[in-house]
Amino acid sequence: MTNIKEIPFRYDQVGSFLRPDALKTAREQFLDKTISAEDLKKIEDQAIIELIDNQIKNGLKAVTDGEFRRSWWHLDFLWGLNGVEQTTPEHGYQFNEVETRAASYQISDKVTFNPNHPFFEAFTFLNEHTPEGIIAKATIPSPTLLFNRKSDTFTYASYTDEKVFIDDLAEAYNQTILKFYDLGCRYLQLDDTSWGMYTGFIENAKTEEEIKHWQQQCEAGVSVVNQLLEDLPEDLTITMHVCRGNYKSDWAIAGPYDHVATYLARLNIDGYFLEYDDERSGGFEPLAQIYKNGPAKKVVLGLVTSKFPTLESEDNLRKRISEAATYIPLTNLCLSPQCGFASTEEGNHLTEDEQWAKVRLVVDTAKSVWNDA
């Protein structure tokens, strides 16, 4: 029987945290050119050191830098890859009720590994300031974000063949992850909005052609993720957070996991962070498919919303975990907030105290459910 890895932990977290006021002010001052990049870094450093301490005080076994050096959960990383350029479109991303700031990317050349990617220095700082017995967790966006498209036509700069593009993208990510490993990373999470998008697009498709297109996109997603995971060290845990949009407490995507469960089950990852904080995600039935195809994988249930301050009932959380355990063994389940608290620097509409109360609820509930927590 294949052993289940300890990571992800019974109580875990997705990655981003609310930026403290001092950091928000410093970023504004840097943009206004009233402080230097060196000044900003010193403030970021101090904020991250304090955040590490707060995560540990609130019971977490894996800590992140809160994504404090980023403006976006995904774009700051993608812009750091060779062949990917920053762009400013006319409009931002349209969520359920709000539109984000306008920022995006374009593929301008062959996509390759960047050995000087700024995220490496950021992880080194996190790892050096994480005490013994605690795991430093790296979070980066999934490569699937770079080839989502609504048209069957594929053209990206020097690419006319999607297979060549996927191969290059997977190689760039594979080398990137190996670099993180060399820097001491043993827990890395791929944040992926694509699967959430596909659930919504398939759910709302009006024709069989539309469904077929998005299923082809799912196949491409399986291909690129499994390619990038090839020949990675056995003591490196890779998880995936399937996100449904997180901007100023708003969401972007709705649709049950039923449409993508068979594809998720084929990914050679160790665990999934799945959002289940409201009815947009559907039921727990798809967990049975994931378990069937990957009995060593864990599913981290995102039952505690990171979008709003009201605390969930611990009794209700326990009931929902029990319900999920009718489709996948309890030993394969964990608990976390549904998403990060600040996927962009604006953050969600709750206070830092309310954020930490959510984290403690996750920890306390998990300890009451699992004896090995």
Tab-separated table of C-alpha atoms in Angstrom:
chain	number	residue	atom	x	y	z
A	1	MET	CA	0.000	0.000	0.000
A	2	THR	CA	1.282	3.469	-0.890
A	3	ASN	CA	1.875	5.615	2.181
A	4	ILE	CA	0.181	8.989	2.518
A	5	LYS	CA	2.624	11.837	3.048
A	6	GLU	CA	2.419	13.858	6.254
A	7	ILE	CA	2.159	17.011	4.164
A	8	PRO	CA	-0.322	18.600	3.648
A	9	PHE	CA	-0.977	18.774	7.374
A	10	ARG	CA	-4.318	18.020	9.031
A	11	TYR	CA	-4.670	21.773	9.559
A	12	ASP	CA	-3.058	23.837	6.863
A	13	GLN	CA	-3.362	27.106	4.964
A	14	VAL	CA	-3.412	28.283	1.364
A	15	GLY	CA	-0.715	30.947	1.520
A	16	SER	CA	-1.604	34.635	1.437
A	17	PHE	CA	-2.317	36.835	4.452
A	18	LEU	CA	-3.614	40.375	4.920
A	19	ARG	CA	-0.881	42.957	4.442
A	20	PRO	CA	-0.282	45.053	7.565
A	21	ASP	CA	-0.904	48.789	7.232
A	22	ALA	CA	2.808	49.622	7.447
A	23	LEU	CA	3.513	47.416	4.426
A	24	LYS	CA	0.618	48.863	2.422
A	25	THR	CA	1.875	52.371	3.134
A	26	ALA	CA	5.416	51.432	2.155
A	27	ARG	CA	4.284	49.998	-1.178
A	28	GLU	CA	2.387	53.206	-1.938
A	29	GLN	CA	5.451	55.267	-1.017
A	30	PHE	CA	7.631	53.109	-3.265
A	31	LEU	CA	5.260	53.591	-6.194
A	32	ASP	CA	5.292	57.339	-5.484
A	33	LYS	CA	9.113	57.166	-5.419
A	34	THR	CA	9.307	58.589	-1.912
A	35	ILE	CA	11.175	55.539	-0.597
A	36	SER	CA	13.741	53.288	-2.306
A	37	ALA	CA	13.527	49.620	-3.218
A	38	GLU	CA	15.959	48.956	-0.373
A	39	ASP	CA	13.697	50.793	2.077
A	40	LEU	CA	10.689	48.783	0.889
A	41	LYS	CA	12.576	45.500	1.245
A	42	LYS	CA	13.493	46.273	4.856
A	43	ILE	CA	9.825	46.861	5.671
A	44	GLU	CA	8.821	43.680	3.815
A	45	ASP	CA	11.487	41.721	5.695
A	46	GLN	CA	10.244	42.875	9.076
A	47	ALA	CA	6.597	42.247	8.174
A	48	ILE	CA	7.419	38.703	7.038
A	49	ILE	CA	9.410	37.932	10.190
A	50	GLU	CA	6.430	39.050	12.276
A	51	LEU	CA	4.054	37.032	10.076
A	52	ILE	CA	6.100	33.847	10.518
A	53	ASP	CA	5.880	34.333	14.277
A	54	ASN	CA	2.111	34.928	14.114
A	55	GLN	CA	1.514	31.817	12.014
A	56	ILE	CA	3.407	29.685	14.519
A	57	LYS	CA	1.693	31.306	17.523
A	58	ASN	CA	-1.663	30.480	15.938
A	59	GLY	CA	-0.706	26.832	15.575
A	60	LEU	CA	0.345	26.336	11.959
A	61	LYS	CA	3.001	23.747	11.098
A	62	ALA	CA	3.681	25.162	7.607
A	63	VAL	CA	4.317	28.876	7.142
A	64	THR	CA	4.520	31.173	4.132
A	65	ASP	CA	5.719	34.725	3.606
A	66	GLY	CA	2.073	35.696	3.155
A	67	GLU	CA	2.927	36.688	-0.442
A	68	PHE	CA	3.926	40.034	1.104
A	69	ARG	CA	6.403	40.827	-1.665
A	70	ARG	CA	3.743	40.387	-4.367
A	71	SER	CA	0.984	42.547	-5.730
A	72	TRP	CA	-0.781	39.589	-7.367
A	73	TRP	CA	-0.828	35.924	-6.361
A	74	HIS	CA	0.022	34.885	-9.916
A	75	LEU	CA	1.245	37.708	-12.149
A	76	ASP	CA	4.386	38.584	-10.168
A	77	PHE	CA	5.607	35.020	-10.676
A	78	LEU	CA	4.600	34.695	-14.331
A	79	TRP	CA	6.295	37.999	-15.218
A	80	GLY	CA	9.516	36.532	-13.822
A	81	LEU	CA	9.683	33.702	-16.368
A	82	ASN	CA	11.768	34.245	-19.476
A	83	GLY	CA	9.474	34.814	-22.445
A	84	VAL	CA	6.590	36.297	-20.434
A	85	GLU	CA	6.027	40.075	-20.487
A	86	GLN	CA	3.935	42.354	-18.317
A	87	THR	CA	1.017	44.113	-20.026
A	88	THR	CA	-1.693	46.553	-18.952
A	89	PRO	CA	-5.010	45.819	-20.679
A	90	GLU	CA	-7.950	48.189	-20.836
A	91	HIS	CA	-9.869	46.280	-18.201
A	92	GLY	CA	-9.158	44.056	-15.242
A	93	TYR	CA	-10.580	40.610	-14.551
A	94	GLN	CA	-14.351	40.610	-14.145
A	95	PHE	CA	-15.465	38.914	-10.934
A	96	ASN	CA	-19.028	38.317	-9.788
A	97	GLU	CA	-19.580	41.923	-8.739
A	98	VAL	CA	-16.256	43.767	-9.044
A	99	GLU	CA	-13.538	44.296	-11.621
A	100	THR	CA	-9.923	43.956	-10.576
A	101	ARG	CA	-7.079	46.299	-11.324
A	102	ALA	CA	-5.919	46.048	-14.922
A	103	ALA	CA	-2.818	43.886	-15.302
A	104	SER	CA	-1.939	40.860	-17.397
A	105	TYR	CA	0.824	39.202	-19.442
A	106	GLN	CA	1.713	38.105	-22.929
A	107	ILE	CA	3.934	35.346	-24.287
A	108	SER	CA	6.565	37.264	-26.246
A	109	ASP	CA	9.262	34.636	-26.771
A	110	LYS	CA	10.261	31.059	-25.976
A	111	VAL	CA	9.340	30.341	-22.348
A	112	THR	CA	12.344	29.215	-20.316
A	113	PHE	CA	13.558	28.907	-16.729
A	114	ASN	CA	14.883	32.126	-15.178
A	115	PRO	CA	17.671	31.279	-12.693
A	116	ASN	CA	17.440	34.823	-11.311
A	117	HIS	CA	13.699	34.751	-10.659
A	118	PRO	CA	13.028	37.038	-7.654
A	119	PHE	CA	10.926	34.360	-5.958
A	120	PHE	CA	14.094	32.394	-5.207
A	121	GLU	CA	15.506	35.177	-3.044
A	122	ALA	CA	12.104	35.571	-1.404
A	123	PHE	CA	11.937	31.872	-0.491
A	124	THR	CA	15.511	31.891	0.804
A	125	PHE	CA	14.573	34.662	3.239
A	126	LEU	CA	11.470	32.762	4.368
A	127	ASN	CA	13.382	29.525	4.840
A	128	GLU	CA	16.213	31.173	6.765
A	129	HIS	CA	13.742	32.734	9.201
A	130	THR	CA	11.578	29.635	9.679
A	131	PRO	CA	12.509	27.884	12.943
A	132	GLU	CA	13.404	24.214	13.201
A	133	GLY	CA	10.370	21.945	13.298
A	134	ILE	CA	8.296	24.238	11.080
A	135	ILE	CA	8.027	23.876	7.276
A	136	ALA	CA	8.564	26.812	4.906
A	137	LYS	CA	5.938	26.514	2.181
A	138	ALA	CA	6.369	27.994	-1.312
A	139	THR	CA	3.340	28.968	-3.393
A	140	ILE	CA	3.425	29.655	-7.141
A	141	PRO	CA	0.731	29.816	-9.823
A	142	SER	CA	0.105	26.743	-11.947
A	143	PRO	CA	1.387	26.800	-15.543
A	144	THR	CA	-2.131	26.147	-16.832
A	145	LEU	CA	-2.819	29.866	-16.431
A	146	LEU	CA	-0.587	30.512	-19.441
A	147	PHE	CA	-2.561	28.554	-22.007
A	148	ASN	CA	-6.222	28.983	-21.132
A	149	ARG	CA	-8.095	30.191	-24.188
A	150	LYS	CA	-11.648	30.243	-25.482
A	151	SER	CA	-10.654	29.613	-29.094
A	152	ASP	CA	-9.342	26.391	-30.636
A	153	THR	CA	-6.745	28.466	-32.500
A	154	PHE	CA	-3.313	28.389	-30.872
A	155	THR	CA	-0.832	31.198	-31.558
A	156	TYR	CA	1.603	32.556	-28.978
A	157	ALA	CA	4.489	34.664	-30.257
A	158	SER	CA	7.059	32.193	-31.595
A	159	TYR	CA	4.742	29.234	-30.876
A	160	THR	CA	2.296	27.763	-33.361
A	161	ASP	CA	2.294	24.258	-31.869
A	162	GLU	CA	0.659	23.821	-28.456
A	163	LYS	CA	2.629	20.630	-27.736
A	164	VAL	CA	5.930	22.507	-28.127
A	165	PHE	CA	4.633	25.273	-25.877
A	166	ILE	CA	3.508	22.792	-23.207
A	167	ASP	CA	6.888	21.045	-23.333
A	168	ASP	CA	8.751	24.341	-22.857
A	169	LEU	CA	6.410	25.448	-20.084
A	170	ALA	CA	6.710	22.141	-18.234
A	171	GLU	CA	10.506	22.244	-18.528
A	172	ALA	CA	10.664	25.818	-17.214
A	173	TYR	CA	8.497	24.867	-14.236
A	174	ASN	CA	10.391	21.645	-13.570
A	175	GLN	CA	13.686	23.539	-13.393
A	176	THR	CA	12.072	26.224	-11.253
A	177	ILE	CA	10.804	23.681	-8.731
A	178	LEU	CA	14.177	21.936	-8.626
A	179	LYS	CA	15.772	25.306	-7.856
A	180	PHE	CA	13.321	25.804	-4.982
A	181	TYR	CA	14.286	22.325	-3.767
A	182	ASP	CA	17.984	23.181	-3.877
A	183	LEU	CA	17.181	26.226	-1.729
A	184	GLY	CA	15.608	23.973	0.897
A	185	CYS	CA	11.965	23.833	-0.178
A	186	ARG	CA	10.195	20.586	0.681
A	187	TYR	CA	6.580	21.806	0.349
A	188	LEU	CA	5.406	23.604	-2.772
A	189	GLN	CA	1.875	24.486	-3.790
A	190	LEU	CA	0.591	25.186	-7.295
A	191	ASP	CA	-2.291	27.680	-7.220
A	192	ASP	CA	-4.643	26.974	-10.092
A	193	THR	CA	-7.775	28.860	-11.139
A	194	SER	CA	-8.023	26.918	-14.404
A	195	TRP	CA	-9.877	23.898	-13.011
A	196	GLY	CA	-12.347	26.184	-11.298
A	197	MET	CA	-12.870	28.011	-14.582
A	198	TYR	CA	-13.404	24.755	-16.452
A	199	THR	CA	-16.105	23.651	-13.996
A	200	GLY	CA	-17.997	26.870	-14.670
A	201	PHE	CA	-17.482	26.861	-18.427
A	202	ILE	CA	-18.554	23.212	-18.792
A	203	GLU	CA	-21.500	23.739	-16.434
A	204	ASN	CA	-22.745	26.673	-18.519
A	205	ALA	CA	-21.796	25.405	-21.986
A	206	LYS	CA	-24.573	25.725	-24.559
A	207	THR	CA	-23.211	23.279	-27.126
A	208	GLU	CA	-21.349	19.983	-27.274
A	209	GLU	CA	-18.578	21.813	-29.146
A	210	GLU	CA	-18.052	24.106	-26.176
A	211	ILE	CA	-17.897	21.170	-23.790
A	212	LYS	CA	-15.416	19.381	-26.048
A	213	HIS	CA	-13.192	22.471	-26.211
A	214	TRP	CA	-12.978	22.799	-22.426
A	215	GLN	CA	-12.380	19.078	-22.060
A	216	GLN	CA	-9.437	19.458	-24.456
A	217	GLN	CA	-8.160	22.266	-22.247
A	218	CYS	CA	-8.455	19.907	-19.271
A	219	GLU	CA	-6.372	17.312	-21.122
A	220	ALA	CA	-3.710	19.952	-21.831
A	221	GLY	CA	-3.733	20.855	-18.140
A	222	VAL	CA	-3.133	17.244	-17.122
A	223	SER	CA	-0.302	17.031	-19.639
A	224	VAL	CA	1.602	20.138	-18.530
A	225	VAL	CA	1.223	19.487	-14.793
A	226	ASN	CA	2.293	15.853	-14.987
A	227	GLN	CA	5.234	16.739	-17.237
A	228	LEU	CA	6.552	19.356	-14.815
A	229	LEU	CA	6.305	16.847	-11.965
A	230	GLU	CA	8.515	14.247	-13.657
A	231	ASP	CA	11.656	13.145	-11.792
A	232	LEU	CA	11.203	15.454	-8.819
A	233	PRO	CA	12.743	14.361	-5.478
A	234	GLU	CA	10.577	11.971	-3.452
A	235	ASP	CA	10.854	14.074	-0.304
A	236	LEU	CA	9.309	17.107	-2.033
A	237	THR	CA	5.551	17.427	-1.511
A	238	ILE	CA	3.541	19.109	-4.291
A	239	THR	CA	-0.039	20.199	-3.659
A	240	MET	CA	-2.545	22.127	-5.743
A	241	HIS	CA	-5.064	24.739	-4.646
A	242	VAL	CA	-8.058	24.826	-6.987
A	243	CYS	CA	-9.189	28.446	-6.685
A	244	ARG	CA	-12.493	30.005	-7.721
A	245	GLY	CA	-11.416	33.634	-7.562
A	246	ASN	CA	-10.520	35.765	-4.551
A	247	TYR	CA	-10.475	39.561	-4.871
A	248	LYS	CA	-11.743	42.000	-2.248
A	249	SER	CA	-13.981	39.230	-0.833
A	250	ASP	CA	-15.558	38.591	-4.232
A	251	TRP	CA	-15.542	35.367	-6.264
A	252	ALA	CA	-15.316	34.701	-9.989
A	253	ILE	CA	-16.338	31.110	-10.693
A	254	ALA	CA	-19.166	28.720	-9.808
A	255	GLY	CA	-19.635	25.084	-10.798
A	256	PRO	CA	-19.354	21.611	-9.222
A	257	TYR	CA	-16.128	19.606	-9.238
A	258	ASP	CA	-17.977	16.814	-11.055
A	259	HIS	CA	-16.841	18.236	-14.403
A	260	VAL	CA	-13.113	18.094	-13.586
A	261	ALA	CA	-12.771	15.374	-10.943
A	262	THR	CA	-11.537	12.717	-13.389
A	263	TYR	CA	-8.835	15.095	-14.643
A	264	LEU	CA	-7.767	16.165	-11.148
A	265	ALA	CA	-7.525	12.493	-10.171
A	266	ARG	CA	-4.964	11.942	-12.935
A	267	LEU	CA	-2.575	14.625	-11.667
A	268	ASN	CA	0.501	13.187	-9.973
A	269	ILE	CA	0.343	15.521	-7.008
A	270	ASP	CA	0.212	14.687	-3.305
A	271	GLY	CA	-2.795	16.713	-2.251
A	272	TYR	CA	-5.553	19.072	-3.317
A	273	PHE	CA	-6.824	22.189	-1.578
A	274	LEU	CA	-10.477	22.311	-2.673
A	275	GLU	CA	-12.791	25.228	-1.925
A	276	TYR	CA	-16.003	24.147	-0.235
A	277	ASP	CA	-17.062	27.235	1.704
A	278	ASP	CA	-20.433	27.694	-0.037
A	279	GLU	CA	-22.841	26.141	-2.521
A	280	ARG	CA	-20.822	27.313	-5.561
A	281	SER	CA	-18.595	24.240	-5.289
A	282	GLY	CA	-21.329	21.597	-5.325
A	283	GLY	CA	-21.244	18.440	-3.238
A	284	PHE	CA	-18.528	16.116	-1.962
A	285	GLU	CA	-19.387	13.280	-4.372
A	286	PRO	CA	-16.437	14.018	-6.751
A	287	LEU	CA	-14.017	13.203	-3.913
A	288	ALA	CA	-14.775	9.530	-4.503
A	289	GLN	CA	-13.350	9.783	-8.021
A	290	ILE	CA	-10.195	11.494	-6.780
A	291	TYR	CA	-9.681	8.813	-4.134
A	292	LYS	CA	-10.365	5.978	-6.573
A	293	ASN	CA	-7.553	7.100	-8.874
A	294	GLY	CA	-5.151	8.247	-6.169
A	295	PRO	CA	-5.631	6.544	-2.784
A	296	ALA	CA	-2.389	8.049	-1.441
A	297	LYS	CA	-3.542	11.625	-2.091
A	298	LYS	CA	-4.959	13.965	0.507
A	299	VAL	CA	-7.801	16.424	0.036
A	300	VAL	CA	-7.699	19.578	2.133
A	301	LEU	CA	-11.265	20.770	2.602
A	302	GLY	CA	-11.559	24.550	2.363
A	303	LEU	CA	-14.613	24.779	4.600
A	304	VAL	CA	-13.694	27.998	6.433
A	305	THR	CA	-14.176	31.033	4.215
A	306	SER	CA	-11.363	33.554	3.976
A	307	LYS	CA	-13.705	36.118	2.418
A	308	PHE	CA	-15.847	37.176	5.377
A	309	PRO	CA	-15.232	37.658	9.117
A	310	THR	CA	-18.113	35.637	10.590
A	311	LEU	CA	-16.766	32.483	12.220
A	312	GLU	CA	-18.188	29.159	11.150
A	313	SER	CA	-19.616	26.750	13.706
A	314	GLU	CA	-17.120	24.104	14.782
A	315	ASP	CA	-19.962	21.598	15.096
A	316	ASN	CA	-21.040	22.301	11.528
A	317	LEU	CA	-17.473	21.945	10.295
A	318	ARG	CA	-17.223	18.562	11.983
A	319	LYS	CA	-20.497	17.482	10.342
A	320	ARG	CA	-19.273	18.540	6.906
A	321	ILE	CA	-15.992	16.686	7.390
A	322	SER	CA	-17.980	13.578	8.347
A	323	GLU	CA	-20.092	13.971	5.222
A	324	ALA	CA	-16.981	14.243	3.048
A	325	ALA	CA	-15.611	11.122	4.735
A	326	THR	CA	-18.451	9.077	3.244
A	327	TYR	CA	-16.780	9.557	-0.165
A	328	ILE	CA	-13.088	9.478	0.782
A	329	PRO	CA	-11.512	8.027	3.950
A	330	LEU	CA	-11.116	10.417	6.859
A	331	THR	CA	-7.389	9.630	6.889
A	332	ASN	CA	-7.123	11.266	3.448
A	333	LEU	CA	-8.799	14.492	4.582
A	334	CYS	CA	-7.447	17.726	6.078
A	335	LEU	CA	-8.853	21.199	6.808
A	336	SER	CA	-7.897	24.746	5.794
A	337	PRO	CA	-9.377	28.130	4.974
A	338	GLN	CA	-11.022	28.064	1.540
A	339	CYS	CA	-8.425	30.414	0.015
A	340	GLY	CA	-5.783	32.909	1.029
A	341	PHE	CA	-6.820	36.059	2.865
A	342	ALA	CA	-5.227	38.390	0.320
A	343	SER	CA	-4.687	36.913	-3.136
A	344	THR	CA	-3.834	40.474	-4.146
A	345	GLU	CA	-2.357	43.181	-1.985
A	346	GLU	CA	-5.805	44.769	-1.455
A	347	GLY	CA	-6.917	41.826	0.676
A	348	ASN	CA	-10.345	40.625	1.698
A	349	HIS	CA	-12.819	42.514	3.872
A	350	LEU	CA	-11.855	41.375	7.348
A	351	THR	CA	-9.360	42.456	9.987
A	352	GLU	CA	-6.105	40.763	10.934
A	353	ASP	CA	-7.649	39.666	14.247
A	354	GLU	CA	-10.569	38.112	12.358
A	355	GLN	CA	-8.094	36.426	9.998
A	356	TRP	CA	-6.235	34.785	12.890
A	357	ALA	CA	-9.509	33.709	14.480
A	358	LYS	CA	-10.238	31.818	11.251
A	359	VAL	CA	-6.830	30.139	11.393
A	360	ARG	CA	-7.334	29.100	15.030
A	361	LEU	CA	-10.773	27.693	14.165
A	362	VAL	CA	-9.164	25.504	11.492
A	363	VAL	CA	-6.479	24.302	13.905
A	364	ASP	CA	-8.864	23.639	16.806
A	365	THR	CA	-11.426	21.850	14.637
A	366	ALA	CA	-8.814	19.624	13.011
A	367	LYS	CA	-7.356	18.670	16.382
A	368	SER	CA	-10.826	17.673	17.557
A	369	VAL	CA	-11.418	15.497	14.471
A	370	TRP	CA	-8.051	13.811	13.906
A	371	ASN	CA	-6.088	12.187	16.714
A	372	ASP	CA	-2.897	12.537	14.653
A	373	ALA	CA	-3.259	16.316	14.292
